mmCIF file of C-alpha atoms in Angstrom:
data_model
loop_
_atom_site.group_PDB
_atom_site.id
_atom_site.type_symbol
_atom_site.label_atom_id
_atom_site.label_comp_id
_atom_site.label_asym_id
_atom_site.label_seq_id
_atom_site.Cartn_x
_atom_site.Cartn_y
_atom_site.Cartn_z
ATOM 1 C CA MET B 24 54.868 39.501 18.750
ATOM 2 C CA SER B 25 54.364 36.796 16.147
ATOM 3 C CA VAL B 26 57.058 35.172 14.069
ATOM 4 C CA SER B 27 56.640 34.371 10.402
ATOM 5 C CA VAL B 28 58.735 31.930 8.401
ATOM 6 C CA ARG B 29 59.143 32.151 4.650
ATOM 7 C CA ARG B 30 61.330 30.754 1.917
ATOM 8 C CA SER B 31 64.372 32.798 1.130
ATOM 9 C CA GLY B 32 66.707 32.790 -1.831
ATOM 10 C CA LEU B 33 70.297 33.287 -2.823
ATOM 11 C CA ASP B 34 69.559 36.990 -3.289
ATOM 12 C CA GLU B 35 69.357 37.232 0.521
ATOM 13 C CA ALA B 36 72.655 35.430 1.138
ATOM 14 C CA GLU B 37 74.077 38.452 2.950
ATOM 15 C CA THR B 38 71.191 38.309 5.435
ATOM 16 C CA HIS B 39 71.735 34.565 5.960
ATOM 17 C CA PHE B 40 75.421 35.228 6.547
ATOM 18 C CA ALA B 41 74.733 38.014 9.057
ATOM 19 C CA LEU B 42 72.335 35.814 11.042
ATOM 20 C CA GLN B 43 74.787 32.914 11.151
ATOM 21 C CA ARG B 44 77.632 35.211 12.147
ATOM 22 C CA ALA B 45 75.672 36.842 14.982
ATOM 23 C CA ALA B 46 74.478 33.520 16.391
ATOM 24 C CA SER B 47 77.848 31.822 16.034
ATOM 25 C CA LEU B 48 79.859 34.598 17.644
ATOM 26 C CA ALA B 49 77.484 34.762 20.602
ATOM 27 C CA GLY B 50 77.121 31.019 21.054
ATOM 28 C CA LEU B 51 80.657 29.855 20.371
ATOM 29 C CA ALA B 52 82.904 32.654 21.632
ATOM 30 C CA HIS B 53 83.768 30.658 24.739
ATOM 31 C CA ILE B 54 85.076 27.832 22.521
ATOM 32 C CA TYR B 55 86.507 29.912 19.662
ATOM 33 C CA PRO B 56 87.537 33.273 21.134
ATOM 34 C CA PRO B 57 87.220 35.765 18.260
ATOM 35 C CA ASP B 58 90.592 37.348 19.015
ATOM 36 C CA GLU B 59 92.252 33.938 18.524
ATOM 37 C CA TYR B 60 89.950 32.508 15.852
ATOM 38 C CA PRO B 61 88.634 35.184 13.508
ATOM 39 C CA TYR B 62 85.235 34.373 12.083
ATOM 40 C CA PRO B 63 85.569 32.893 8.567
ATOM 41 C CA ASP B 64 83.466 35.580 6.896
ATOM 42 C CA ASP B 65 84.462 34.788 3.316
ATOM 43 C CA ALA B 66 83.889 31.036 3.544
ATOM 44 C CA VAL B 67 80.554 31.376 5.323
ATOM 45 C CA ARG B 68 79.337 34.070 2.937
ATOM 46 C CA GLU B 69 80.326 31.921 -0.052
ATOM 47 C CA ARG B 70 78.396 28.970 1.387
ATOM 48 C CA TRP B 71 75.216 31.042 1.483
ATOM 49 C CA LEU B 72 75.812 32.391 -2.033
ATOM 50 C CA VAL B 73 75.832 28.893 -3.537
ATOM 51 C CA PHE B 74 73.702 26.807 -1.145
ATOM 52 C CA PRO B 75 71.661 24.468 -3.384
ATOM 53 C CA GLY B 76 68.911 23.579 -0.929
ATOM 54 C CA MET B 77 65.992 25.401 0.628
ATOM 55 C CA VAL B 78 66.507 28.317 2.976
ATOM 56 C CA LEU B 79 63.855 29.432 5.458
ATOM 57 C CA LEU B 80 63.953 32.859 7.045
ATOM 58 C CA ALA B 81 62.241 33.676 10.350
ATOM 59 C CA GLU B 82 61.073 37.258 10.692
ATOM 60 C CA GLN B 83 59.484 39.332 13.408
ATOM 61 C CA ALA B 84 58.110 42.810 12.720
ATOM 62 C CA GLY B 85 59.808 42.705 9.317
ATOM 63 C CA GLU B 86 63.249 41.935 10.758
ATOM 64 C CA ALA B 87 65.169 38.740 9.947
ATOM 65 C CA ILE B 88 65.911 36.919 13.200
ATOM 66 C CA GLY B 89 66.618 33.331 12.185
ATOM 67 C CA VAL B 90 67.607 31.139 9.268
ATOM 68 C CA ALA B 91 67.476 27.425 8.520
ATOM 69 C CA ALA B 92 69.098 25.679 5.566
ATOM 70 C CA ILE B 93 67.803 22.288 4.446
ATOM 71 C CA ASP B 94 68.672 20.015 1.568
ATOM 72 C CA ALA B 95 66.923 16.722 1.025
ATOM 73 C CA CYS B 96 66.543 15.259 4.532
ATOM 74 C CA TRP B 97 69.373 17.190 6.152
ATOM 75 C CA LEU B 98 69.382 20.347 8.246
ATOM 76 C CA HIS B 99 72.572 22.066 7.059
ATOM 77 C CA GLY B 100 72.363 25.161 9.197
ATOM 78 C CA PHE B 101 70.162 26.614 11.912
ATOM 79 C CA TYR B 102 70.782 30.030 13.444
ATOM 80 C CA VAL B 103 68.768 32.462 15.557
ATOM 81 C CA VAL B 104 70.060 35.854 16.672
ATOM 82 C CA PRO B 105 70.941 35.959 20.373
ATOM 83 C CA GLU B 106 68.308 38.606 21.096
ATOM 84 C CA ALA B 107 65.643 36.045 20.153
ATOM 85 C CA TRP B 108 67.037 33.110 22.146
ATOM 86 C CA GLY B 109 64.502 31.736 24.593
ATOM 87 C CA THR B 110 61.519 33.364 22.877
ATOM 88 C CA GLY B 111 60.205 30.397 20.878
ATOM 89 C CA VAL B 112 61.625 31.597 17.553
ATOM 90 C CA ALA B 113 63.894 28.554 17.284
ATOM 91 C CA GLN B 114 60.957 26.183 17.852
ATOM 92 C CA THR B 115 58.868 27.934 15.204
ATOM 93 C CA LEU B 116 61.732 27.859 12.706
ATOM 94 C CA HIS B 117 62.552 24.231 13.514
ATOM 95 C CA ASP B 118 58.910 23.205 13.053
ATOM 96 C CA ALA B 119 58.856 24.947 9.668
ATOM 97 C CA ALA B 120 62.067 23.206 8.616
ATOM 98 C CA LEU B 121 60.657 19.799 9.529
ATOM 99 C CA ALA B 122 57.412 20.578 7.707
ATOM 100 C CA ALA B 123 59.449 21.423 4.601
ATOM 101 C CA MET B 124 60.827 17.848 4.579
ATOM 102 C CA PRO B 125 57.610 15.785 4.417
ATOM 103 C CA ASP B 126 59.123 12.861 2.496
ATOM 104 C CA CYS B 127 61.893 12.161 4.987
ATOM 105 C CA ALA B 128 61.430 8.858 6.773
ATOM 106 C CA GLU B 129 63.546 10.066 9.689
ATOM 107 C CA ILE B 130 60.950 12.664 10.620
#
């Protein structure tokens, strides 16, 4: 199934938050056990509500499965839901993020 990537806005901050939360809990639970280190829902949600840069949303069959946040020449956040790990979604989203930064000498 194909993956599409589109720009997203602050109005979808709750979706961005949910994607980051899902990816972070799955990928970092062995370092930050959730029972010892509760996920900082409020702080992460607030970040997405005010993020000044560009947000890209990866979707498959109409479902959000990944998010990338970029500002100037910096990748501020990059998250893919665990169910999509190893499927090429991350590569597609990463390619789109790099393409959205054409004036960055580092790329």
